[in-house]
Amino acid sequence: DSHGKETDFVHVTIKLLSGRTPDQKKKLSQSAGTCMSNLFENHQGSLSITVETQDIERESYFKKILG
């Protein structure tokens, strides 16, 4: 970063079947970010937490459960 200090980095990618509204995805990202912040609350030093959502196209999605 610009201050010469090292920043640790945690990035979460959430993949969802398409169909969620932008507001639903935003709330999910914010909730996941809050959970990650709580998980790392005792982290020593600088930490960057980012969260993104990605749509999975239903037309090309395949799922099979075995067992």
mmCIF file of C-alpha atoms in Angstrom:
data_model
loop_
_atom_site.group_PDB
_atom_site.id
_atom_site.type_symbol
_atom_site.label_atom_id
_atom_site.label_comp_id
_atom_site.label_asym_id
_atom_site.label_seq_id
_atom_site.Cartn_x
_atom_site.Cartn_y
_atom_site.Cartn_z
ATOM 1 C CA ASP A 1 0.000 0.000 0.000
ATOM 2 C CA SER A 2 1.006 3.633 -0.200
ATOM 3 C CA HIS A 3 2.329 3.789 3.387
ATOM 4 C CA GLY A 4 4.923 1.042 2.918
ATOM 5 C CA LYS A 5 3.168 -1.288 5.345
ATOM 6 C CA GLU A 6 2.130 -4.773 4.359
ATOM 7 C CA THR A 7 -1.599 -5.515 4.368
ATOM 8 C CA ASP A 8 -2.952 -9.049 4.605
ATOM 9 C CA PHE A 9 -5.745 -9.811 2.179
ATOM 10 C CA VAL A 10 -8.814 -12.054 2.408
ATOM 11 C CA HIS A 11 -11.130 -12.316 -0.585
ATOM 12 C CA VAL A 12 -14.415 -14.247 -0.610
ATOM 13 C CA THR A 13 -16.170 -15.213 -3.835
ATOM 14 C CA ILE A 14 -19.786 -16.363 -3.541
ATOM 15 C CA LYS A 15 -21.202 -18.128 -6.577
ATOM 16 C CA LEU A 16 -24.994 -18.109 -6.883
ATOM 17 C CA LEU A 17 -27.394 -19.462 -9.436
ATOM 18 C CA SER A 18 -28.610 -16.508 -11.470
ATOM 19 C CA GLY A 19 -31.846 -14.792 -10.531
ATOM 20 C CA ARG A 20 -30.955 -12.812 -7.399
ATOM 21 C CA THR A 21 -31.522 -9.077 -7.443
ATOM 22 C CA PRO A 22 -28.589 -6.669 -7.069
ATOM 23 C CA ASP A 23 -29.971 -5.705 -3.646
ATOM 24 C CA GLN A 24 -30.038 -9.358 -2.500
ATOM 25 C CA LYS A 25 -26.439 -9.838 -3.663
ATOM 26 C CA LYS A 26 -25.344 -6.624 -1.946
ATOM 27 C CA LYS A 27 -26.924 -7.705 1.360
ATOM 28 C CA LEU A 28 -25.293 -11.133 1.068
ATOM 29 C CA SER A 29 -21.872 -9.575 0.373
ATOM 30 C CA GLN A 30 -22.227 -7.207 3.320
ATOM 31 C CA SER A 31 -23.312 -10.048 5.608
ATOM 32 C CA ALA A 32 -20.395 -12.232 4.513
ATOM 33 C CA GLY A 33 -18.026 -9.288 5.018
ATOM 34 C CA THR A 34 -19.337 -8.785 8.534
ATOM 35 C CA CYS A 35 -18.894 -12.502 9.289
ATOM 36 C CA MET A 36 -15.320 -12.404 7.992
ATOM 37 C CA SER A 37 -14.603 -9.273 10.049
ATOM 38 C CA ASN A 38 -15.849 -11.067 13.163
ATOM 39 C CA LEU A 39 -13.786 -14.151 12.326
ATOM 40 C CA PHE A 40 -10.611 -12.086 12.021
ATOM 41 C CA GLU A 41 -11.333 -9.609 14.840
ATOM 42 C CA ASN A 42 -8.161 -10.642 16.686
ATOM 43 C CA HIS A 43 -5.959 -10.368 13.579
ATOM 44 C CA GLN A 44 -2.714 -8.554 14.245
ATOM 45 C CA GLY A 45 -1.787 -5.879 11.711
ATOM 46 C CA SER A 46 -3.588 -4.526 8.691
ATOM 47 C CA LEU A 47 -6.186 -6.710 6.962
ATOM 48 C CA SER A 48 -8.233 -6.059 3.829
ATOM 49 C CA ILE A 49 -11.460 -8.066 3.493
ATOM 50 C CA THR A 50 -13.324 -8.073 0.194
ATOM 51 C CA VAL A 51 -16.404 -9.990 -0.926
ATOM 52 C CA GLU A 52 -17.928 -10.443 -4.377
ATOM 53 C CA THR A 53 -20.834 -12.403 -5.802
ATOM 54 C CA GLN A 54 -20.822 -14.098 -9.177
ATOM 55 C CA ASP A 55 -23.801 -15.430 -11.077
ATOM 56 C CA ILE A 56 -23.808 -18.993 -12.366
ATOM 57 C CA GLU A 57 -25.877 -19.260 -15.528
ATOM 58 C CA ARG A 58 -28.709 -21.688 -14.932
ATOM 59 C CA GLU A 59 -28.660 -22.785 -18.578
ATOM 60 C CA SER A 60 -25.145 -24.220 -18.271
ATOM 61 C CA TYR A 61 -25.236 -25.371 -14.629
ATOM 62 C CA PHE A 62 -25.036 -29.091 -13.829
ATOM 63 C CA LYS A 63 -25.437 -30.741 -10.452
ATOM 64 C CA LYS A 64 -25.578 -34.372 -9.441
ATOM 65 C CA ILE A 65 -25.677 -35.689 -5.885
ATOM 66 C CA LEU A 66 -24.172 -39.116 -5.314
ATOM 67 C CA GLY A 67 -24.792 -41.328 -2.333
#
